[in-house]
Coordinates of C-alpha atoms in Angstrom, one line a residue:
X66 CA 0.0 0.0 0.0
X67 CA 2.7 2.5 0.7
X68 CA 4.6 1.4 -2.2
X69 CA 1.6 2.3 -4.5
X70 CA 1.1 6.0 -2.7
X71 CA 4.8 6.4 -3.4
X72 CA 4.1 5.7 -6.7
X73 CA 0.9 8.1 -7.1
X74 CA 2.9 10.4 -5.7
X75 CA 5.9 10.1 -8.3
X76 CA 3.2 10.7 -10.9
X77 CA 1.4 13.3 -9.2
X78 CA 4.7 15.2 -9.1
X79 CA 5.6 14.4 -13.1
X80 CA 2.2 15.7 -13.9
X81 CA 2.6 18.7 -11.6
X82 CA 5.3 19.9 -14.4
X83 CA 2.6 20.7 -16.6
X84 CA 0.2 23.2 -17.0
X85 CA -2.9 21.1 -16.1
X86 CA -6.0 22.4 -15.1
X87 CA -8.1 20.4 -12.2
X88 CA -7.1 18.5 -9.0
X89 CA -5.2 15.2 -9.6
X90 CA -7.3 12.1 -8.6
X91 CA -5.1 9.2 -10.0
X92 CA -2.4 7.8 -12.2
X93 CA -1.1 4.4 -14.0
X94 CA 1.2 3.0 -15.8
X95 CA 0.9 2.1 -19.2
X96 CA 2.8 -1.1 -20.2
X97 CA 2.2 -1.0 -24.3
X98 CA 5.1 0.5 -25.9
X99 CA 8.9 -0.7 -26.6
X100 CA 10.7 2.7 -26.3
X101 CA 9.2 5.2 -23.8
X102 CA 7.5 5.3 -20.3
X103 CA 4.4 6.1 -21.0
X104 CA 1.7 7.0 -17.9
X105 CA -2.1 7.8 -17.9
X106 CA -3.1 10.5 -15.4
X107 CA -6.6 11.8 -14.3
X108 CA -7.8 15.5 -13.0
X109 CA -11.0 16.5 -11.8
X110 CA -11.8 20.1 -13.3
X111 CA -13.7 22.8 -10.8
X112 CA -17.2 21.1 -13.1
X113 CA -16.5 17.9 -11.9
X114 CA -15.3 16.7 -15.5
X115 CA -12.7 14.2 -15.6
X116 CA -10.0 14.8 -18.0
X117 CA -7.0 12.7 -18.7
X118 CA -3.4 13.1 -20.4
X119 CA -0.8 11.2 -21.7
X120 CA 2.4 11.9 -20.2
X121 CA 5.6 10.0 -21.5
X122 CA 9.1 9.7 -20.8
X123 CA 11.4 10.1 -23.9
X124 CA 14.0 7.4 -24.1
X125 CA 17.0 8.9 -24.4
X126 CA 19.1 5.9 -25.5
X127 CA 17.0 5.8 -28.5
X128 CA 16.9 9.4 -29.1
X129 CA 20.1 10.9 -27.7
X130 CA 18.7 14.6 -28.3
X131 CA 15.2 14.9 -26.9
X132 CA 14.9 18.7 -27.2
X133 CA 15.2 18.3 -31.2
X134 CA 12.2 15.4 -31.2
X135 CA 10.2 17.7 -29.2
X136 CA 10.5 20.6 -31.6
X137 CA 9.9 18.5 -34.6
X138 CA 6.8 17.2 -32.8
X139 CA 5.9 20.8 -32.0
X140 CA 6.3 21.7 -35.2
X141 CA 4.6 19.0 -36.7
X142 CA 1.4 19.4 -34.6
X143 CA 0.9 23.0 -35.0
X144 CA 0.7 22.8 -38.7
X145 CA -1.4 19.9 -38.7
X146 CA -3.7 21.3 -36.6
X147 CA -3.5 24.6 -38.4
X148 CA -4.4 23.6 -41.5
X149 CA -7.2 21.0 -40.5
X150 CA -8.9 24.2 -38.6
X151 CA -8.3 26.0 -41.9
X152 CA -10.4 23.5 -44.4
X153 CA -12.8 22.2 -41.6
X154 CA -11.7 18.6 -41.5
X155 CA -12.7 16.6 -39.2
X156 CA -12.2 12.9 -40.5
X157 CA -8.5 11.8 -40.1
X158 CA -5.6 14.1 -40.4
X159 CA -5.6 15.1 -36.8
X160 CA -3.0 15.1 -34.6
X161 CA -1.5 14.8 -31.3
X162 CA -2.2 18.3 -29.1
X163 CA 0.6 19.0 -26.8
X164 CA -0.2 20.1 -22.9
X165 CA 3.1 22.6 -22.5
X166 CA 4.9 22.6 -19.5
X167 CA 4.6 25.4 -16.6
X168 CA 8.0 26.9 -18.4
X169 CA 6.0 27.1 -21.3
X170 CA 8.4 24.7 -23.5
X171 CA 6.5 21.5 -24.7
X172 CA 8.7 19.3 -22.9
X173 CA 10.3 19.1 -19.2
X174 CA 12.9 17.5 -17.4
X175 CA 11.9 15.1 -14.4
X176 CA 12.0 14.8 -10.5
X177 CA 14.2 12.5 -11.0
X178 CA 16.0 13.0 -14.5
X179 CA 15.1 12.9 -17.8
X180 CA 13.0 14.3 -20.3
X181 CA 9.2 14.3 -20.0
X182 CA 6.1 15.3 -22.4
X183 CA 2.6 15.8 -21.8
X184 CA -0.2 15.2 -24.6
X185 CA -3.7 15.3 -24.0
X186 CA -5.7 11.6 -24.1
X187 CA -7.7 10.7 -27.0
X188 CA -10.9 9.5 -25.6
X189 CA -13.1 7.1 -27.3
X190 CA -10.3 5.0 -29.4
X191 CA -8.1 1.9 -29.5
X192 CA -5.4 0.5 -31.2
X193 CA -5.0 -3.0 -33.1
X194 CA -1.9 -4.9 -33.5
X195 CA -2.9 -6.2 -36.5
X196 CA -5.1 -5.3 -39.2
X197 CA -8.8 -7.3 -39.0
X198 CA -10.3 -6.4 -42.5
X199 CA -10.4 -4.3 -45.2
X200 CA -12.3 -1.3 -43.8
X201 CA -9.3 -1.2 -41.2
X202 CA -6.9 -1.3 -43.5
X203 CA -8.3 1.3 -45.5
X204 CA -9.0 3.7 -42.3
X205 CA -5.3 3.0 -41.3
X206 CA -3.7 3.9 -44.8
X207 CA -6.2 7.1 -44.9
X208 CA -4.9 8.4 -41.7
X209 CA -1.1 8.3 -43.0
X210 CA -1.8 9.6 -46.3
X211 CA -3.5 12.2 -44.5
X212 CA -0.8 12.7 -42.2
X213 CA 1.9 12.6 -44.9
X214 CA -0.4 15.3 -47.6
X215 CA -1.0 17.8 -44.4
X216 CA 2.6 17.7 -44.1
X217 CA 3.6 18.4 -47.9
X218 CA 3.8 22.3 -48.0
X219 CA 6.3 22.2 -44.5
X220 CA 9.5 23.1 -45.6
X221 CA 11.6 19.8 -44.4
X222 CA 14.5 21.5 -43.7
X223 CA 12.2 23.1 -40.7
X224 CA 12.8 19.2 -39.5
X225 CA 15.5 18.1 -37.6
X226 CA 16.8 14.2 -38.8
X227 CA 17.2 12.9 -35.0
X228 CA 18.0 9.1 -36.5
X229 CA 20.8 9.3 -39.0
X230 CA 20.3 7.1 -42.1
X231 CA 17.1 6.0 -40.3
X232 CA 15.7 3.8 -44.0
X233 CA 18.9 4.3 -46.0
X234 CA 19.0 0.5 -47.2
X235 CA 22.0 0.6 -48.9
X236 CA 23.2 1.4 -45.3
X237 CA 21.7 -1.1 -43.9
X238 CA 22.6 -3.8 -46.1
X239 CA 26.2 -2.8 -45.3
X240 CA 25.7 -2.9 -41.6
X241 CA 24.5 -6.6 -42.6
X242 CA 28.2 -7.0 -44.5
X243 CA 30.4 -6.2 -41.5
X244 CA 28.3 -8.4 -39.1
X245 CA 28.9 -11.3 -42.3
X246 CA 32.5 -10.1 -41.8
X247 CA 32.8 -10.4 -38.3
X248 CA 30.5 -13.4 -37.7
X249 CA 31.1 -12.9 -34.1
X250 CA 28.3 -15.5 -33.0
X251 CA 29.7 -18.1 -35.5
X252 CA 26.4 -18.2 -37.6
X253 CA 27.4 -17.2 -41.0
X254 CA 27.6 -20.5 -42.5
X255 CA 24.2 -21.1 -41.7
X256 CA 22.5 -18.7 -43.6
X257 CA 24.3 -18.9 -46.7
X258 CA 20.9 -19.1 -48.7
X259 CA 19.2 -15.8 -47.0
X260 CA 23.1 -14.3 -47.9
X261 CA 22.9 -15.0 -51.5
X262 CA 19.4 -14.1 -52.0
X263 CA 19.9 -10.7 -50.6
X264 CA 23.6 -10.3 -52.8
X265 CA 21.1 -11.1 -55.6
X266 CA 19.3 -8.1 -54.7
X267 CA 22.1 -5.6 -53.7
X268 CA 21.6 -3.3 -56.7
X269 CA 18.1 -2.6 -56.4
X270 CA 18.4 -1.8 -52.9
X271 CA 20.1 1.7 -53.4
X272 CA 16.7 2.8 -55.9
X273 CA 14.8 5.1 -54.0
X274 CA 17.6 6.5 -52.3
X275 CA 19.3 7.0 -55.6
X276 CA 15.9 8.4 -56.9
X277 CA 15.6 11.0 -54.3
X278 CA 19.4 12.0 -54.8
X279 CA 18.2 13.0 -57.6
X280 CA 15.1 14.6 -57.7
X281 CA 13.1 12.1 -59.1
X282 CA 11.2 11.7 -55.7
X283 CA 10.8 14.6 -53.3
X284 CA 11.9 15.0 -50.0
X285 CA 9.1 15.1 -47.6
X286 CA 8.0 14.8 -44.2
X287 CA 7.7 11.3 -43.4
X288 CA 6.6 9.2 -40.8
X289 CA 8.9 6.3 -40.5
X290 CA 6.9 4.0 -38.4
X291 CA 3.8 3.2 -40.4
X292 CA 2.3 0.0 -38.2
X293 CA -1.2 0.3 -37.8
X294 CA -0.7 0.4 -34.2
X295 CA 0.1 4.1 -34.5
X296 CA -2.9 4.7 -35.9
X297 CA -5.9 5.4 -33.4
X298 CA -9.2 4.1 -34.0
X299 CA -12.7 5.4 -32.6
X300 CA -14.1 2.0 -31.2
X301 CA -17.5 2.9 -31.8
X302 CA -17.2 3.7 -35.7
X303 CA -14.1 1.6 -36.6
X304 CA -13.0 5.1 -38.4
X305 CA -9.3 6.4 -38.3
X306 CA -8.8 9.2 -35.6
X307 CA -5.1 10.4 -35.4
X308 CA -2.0 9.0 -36.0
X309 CA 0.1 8.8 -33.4
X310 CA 3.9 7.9 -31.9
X311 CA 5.3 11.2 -34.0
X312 CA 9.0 10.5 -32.7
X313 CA 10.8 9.4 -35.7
X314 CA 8.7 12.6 -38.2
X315 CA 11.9 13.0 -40.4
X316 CA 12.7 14.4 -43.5
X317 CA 12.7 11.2 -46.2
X318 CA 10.8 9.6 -48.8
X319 CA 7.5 9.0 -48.5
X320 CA 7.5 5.7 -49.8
X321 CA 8.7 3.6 -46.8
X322 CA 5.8 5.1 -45.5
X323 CA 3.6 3.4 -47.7
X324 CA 6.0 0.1 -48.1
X325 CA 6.2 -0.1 -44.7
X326 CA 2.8 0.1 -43.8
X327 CA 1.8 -2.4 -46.1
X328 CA 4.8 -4.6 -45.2
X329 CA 3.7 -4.6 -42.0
X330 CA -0.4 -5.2 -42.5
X331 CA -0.6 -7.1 -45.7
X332 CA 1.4 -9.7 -44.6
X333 CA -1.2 -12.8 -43.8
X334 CA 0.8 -13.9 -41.3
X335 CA 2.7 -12.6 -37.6
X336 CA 6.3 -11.0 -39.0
X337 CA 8.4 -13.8 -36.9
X338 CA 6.2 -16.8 -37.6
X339 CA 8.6 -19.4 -38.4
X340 CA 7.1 -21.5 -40.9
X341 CA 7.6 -19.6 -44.0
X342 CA 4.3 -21.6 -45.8
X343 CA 2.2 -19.1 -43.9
X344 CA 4.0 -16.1 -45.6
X345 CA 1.5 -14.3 -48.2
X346 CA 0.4 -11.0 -49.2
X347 CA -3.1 -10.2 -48.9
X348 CA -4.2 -8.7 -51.9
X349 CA -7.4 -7.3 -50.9
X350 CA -5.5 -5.9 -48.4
X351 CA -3.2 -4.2 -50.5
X352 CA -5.5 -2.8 -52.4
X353 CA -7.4 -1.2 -49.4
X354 CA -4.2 0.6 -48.6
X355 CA -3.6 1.8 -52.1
X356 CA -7.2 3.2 -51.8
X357 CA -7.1 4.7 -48.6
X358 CA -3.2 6.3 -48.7
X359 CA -4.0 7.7 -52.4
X360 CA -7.5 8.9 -51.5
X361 CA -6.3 10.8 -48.9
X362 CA -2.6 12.2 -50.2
X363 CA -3.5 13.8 -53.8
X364 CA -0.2 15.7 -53.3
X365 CA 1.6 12.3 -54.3
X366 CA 3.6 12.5 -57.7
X367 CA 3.4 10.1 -60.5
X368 CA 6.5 8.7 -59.4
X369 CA 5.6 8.4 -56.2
X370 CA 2.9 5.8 -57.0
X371 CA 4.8 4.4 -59.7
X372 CA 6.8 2.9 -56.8
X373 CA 4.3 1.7 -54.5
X374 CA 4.6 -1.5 -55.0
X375 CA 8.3 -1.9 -55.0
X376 CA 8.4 -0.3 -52.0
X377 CA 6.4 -2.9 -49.8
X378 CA 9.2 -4.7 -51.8
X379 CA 12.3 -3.0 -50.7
X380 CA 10.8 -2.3 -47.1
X381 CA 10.6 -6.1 -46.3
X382 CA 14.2 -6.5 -47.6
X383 CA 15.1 -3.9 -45.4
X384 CA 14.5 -5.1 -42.5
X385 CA 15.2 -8.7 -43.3
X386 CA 19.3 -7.3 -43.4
X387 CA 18.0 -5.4 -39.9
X388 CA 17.2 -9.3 -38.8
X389 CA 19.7 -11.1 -39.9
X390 CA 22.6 -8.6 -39.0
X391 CA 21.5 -8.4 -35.7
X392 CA 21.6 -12.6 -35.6
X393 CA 24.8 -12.8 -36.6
X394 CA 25.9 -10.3 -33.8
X395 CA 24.2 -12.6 -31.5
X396 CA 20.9 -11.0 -30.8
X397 CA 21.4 -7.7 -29.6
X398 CA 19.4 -5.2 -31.0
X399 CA 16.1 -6.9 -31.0
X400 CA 14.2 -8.3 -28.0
X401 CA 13.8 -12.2 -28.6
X402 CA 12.1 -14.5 -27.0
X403 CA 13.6 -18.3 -28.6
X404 CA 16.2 -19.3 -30.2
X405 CA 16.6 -18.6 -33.8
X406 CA 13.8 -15.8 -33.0
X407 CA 15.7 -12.9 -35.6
X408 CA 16.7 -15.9 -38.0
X409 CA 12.9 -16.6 -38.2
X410 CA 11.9 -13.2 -38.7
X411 CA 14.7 -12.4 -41.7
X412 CA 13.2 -15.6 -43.0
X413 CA 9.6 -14.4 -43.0
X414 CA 10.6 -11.1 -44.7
X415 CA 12.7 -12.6 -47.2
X416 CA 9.8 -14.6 -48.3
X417 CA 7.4 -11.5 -48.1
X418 CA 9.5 -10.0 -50.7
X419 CA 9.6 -12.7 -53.2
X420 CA 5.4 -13.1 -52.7
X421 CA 5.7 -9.2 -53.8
X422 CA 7.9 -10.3 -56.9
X423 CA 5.1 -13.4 -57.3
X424 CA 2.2 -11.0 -57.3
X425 CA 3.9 -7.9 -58.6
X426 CA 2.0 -7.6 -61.9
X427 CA -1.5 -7.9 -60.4
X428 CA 0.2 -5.5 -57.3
X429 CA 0.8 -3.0 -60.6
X430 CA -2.7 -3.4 -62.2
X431 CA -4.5 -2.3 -59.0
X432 CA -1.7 1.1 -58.6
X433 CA -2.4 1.8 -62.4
X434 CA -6.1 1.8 -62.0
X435 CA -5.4 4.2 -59.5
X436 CA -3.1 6.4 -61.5
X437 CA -5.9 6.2 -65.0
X438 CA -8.5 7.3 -62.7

């Protein structure tokens, strides 16, 4: 009992650096979320209303300089916000609205340390790990072509890149040679297959980059972290909200957004399923994504969507070198839970890829139908 007033009282203080109207009645932790401390707190205004926030602890492992995610986040919000106001919207496309602190920045440092953020709680909504059906999908890919057109006339130099080389695969896939170079966990001659396939591949992983470079795809203001559980959902109507978990908003291209996100959802089975047979790309999945991202981001070029469907393509390779690197260092970038777990997932993405090559013309036929219309 005393250990959980201390504990009410940690997060009475932590909410006490905000400026937050009403009495504090209670607070708990939430355990969702790899990368921050997240906690849900309640007020009771002078009316009796009860109002909660979000307030969250910004891992600074992770992100070294929390001031610059903050101000991208500000920044980010603000004109979101702004221009939503401006054309009346009211159906996706929202965002995130900051609580500042009491010094009037949007973020402050701890009782105890570190660097703390207060946003206000979206009532009414939910999140899904995975996607459930088609109307989902489509809600989900709505909300980040929403996100990403709101966010096409801020200049992205306004944007601070707080993840170096955050998708740069040709990066990546070198970060995958030194670990074959090193082979420190004495693995590499077991996955001589997965090592060849992606060699295969090696030229065709520098495209987009090499397209941006030069000016064949804009820079924009991208998400980077397109799951669909950053997307809220209203649990009533099953409709797209806000998008949410704004840390890694970076300049980039905005079509690891889109390969990403379908990377992530289309894939009819769990990323680090280890039988390979129940690898497949959902098609009618796809195509709700291509619907709902292109109905809601006009402001994409020709040779934006032109790419689409490589980029589901590339995105999976990508993070099939992320795997298997971090398998041959031993496992210690991503959390796993059984042996082989990484080797399993680089697997499962490897295979995604080549079901993308498999299905890639009727992938194209439902893009161009987009692009006649």
């Amino acid at each position: 009992m005393q250990n959980q007033r201390l504990a009410q009282e940690k997060m009475r203080q932590i909410g006490d650096l905000f400026a937050i109207g009403g009495k504090f009645v209670s607070g708990e932790e939430i355990q969702t979320g790899l990368i921050n401390t997240s906690v849900c707190l309640s007020y009771v205004e002078d009316d009796g209303v009860i109002r909660r926030y979000l307030i969250q602890r910004i891992n600074e492992q992770v992100f070294p300089r929390p001031g610059d995610v903050m101000q991208n986040i500000k920044r980010v919000t603000r004109h979101v916000n702004d221009r939503v106001l401006r054309s009346k919207r009211d159906f996706s496309g929202q965002s995130l609205n900051l609580c500042p602190a009491k010094t009037g920045e949007v973020y402050a440092g701890g009782p105890n340390g570190g660097t703390w953020r207060c946003y206000r709680f979206i009532e009414g909504c939910r999140t899904y790990d995975q996607v459930q059906n088609e109307h989902q999908a489509y809600q989900a890919a709505y909300a980040f072509g929403a996100f990403s057109d709101l966010l096409s006339d801020l200049d992205p130099t306004l944007i601070v890149e707080t993840i170096p080389d955050f998708h740069h695969t040709p990066k990546r896939y070198q970060q995958l040679v030194e670990a074959v170079e090193n082979d420190v966990a004495g693995r590499v001659k077991s996955v001589q297959p997965e090592l060849e396939f992606l060699a295969s591949q090696r030229e065709q992983l520098s495209r987009l980059v090499d397209m941006q470079a030069e000016g064949i795809l804009p820079v924009r203001i991208v998400h980077n972290d397109t799951k669909i559980n950053n997307v809220m959902i209203n649990a009533e109507t099953d409709e797209a909200v806000c998008v949410i978990d704004l840390d890694t908003v970076m300049p980039g291209v905005s079509l690891y957004d889109f390969g990403d996100m379908v990377r992530s959802a289309a894939n009819e089975t769990a990323e680090d399923d280890g039988c390979i047979e129940n690898v497949g790309l959902s098609m009618p999945i796809f195509k709700a994504m291509v619907n709902g991202y292109l109905d809601a981001c006009p402001s994409l070029t020709a040779e934006e969507i032109n790419e689409m469907v490589f980029s589901v393509k590339l995105c999976a390779l990508e993070l099939c070198t992320r795997f298997l690197a971090d398998y041959l260092n031993g496992d210690v970038y991503f959390k796993t839970t059984r042996e082989h777990h990484n080797l399993d997932r680089a697997r499962n993405q490897l295979r995604l890829a080549q079901c993308v090559d498999e299905s890639s013309k009727e992938m194209q036929g439902v893009v161009k139908v987009r692009l006649a219309s």
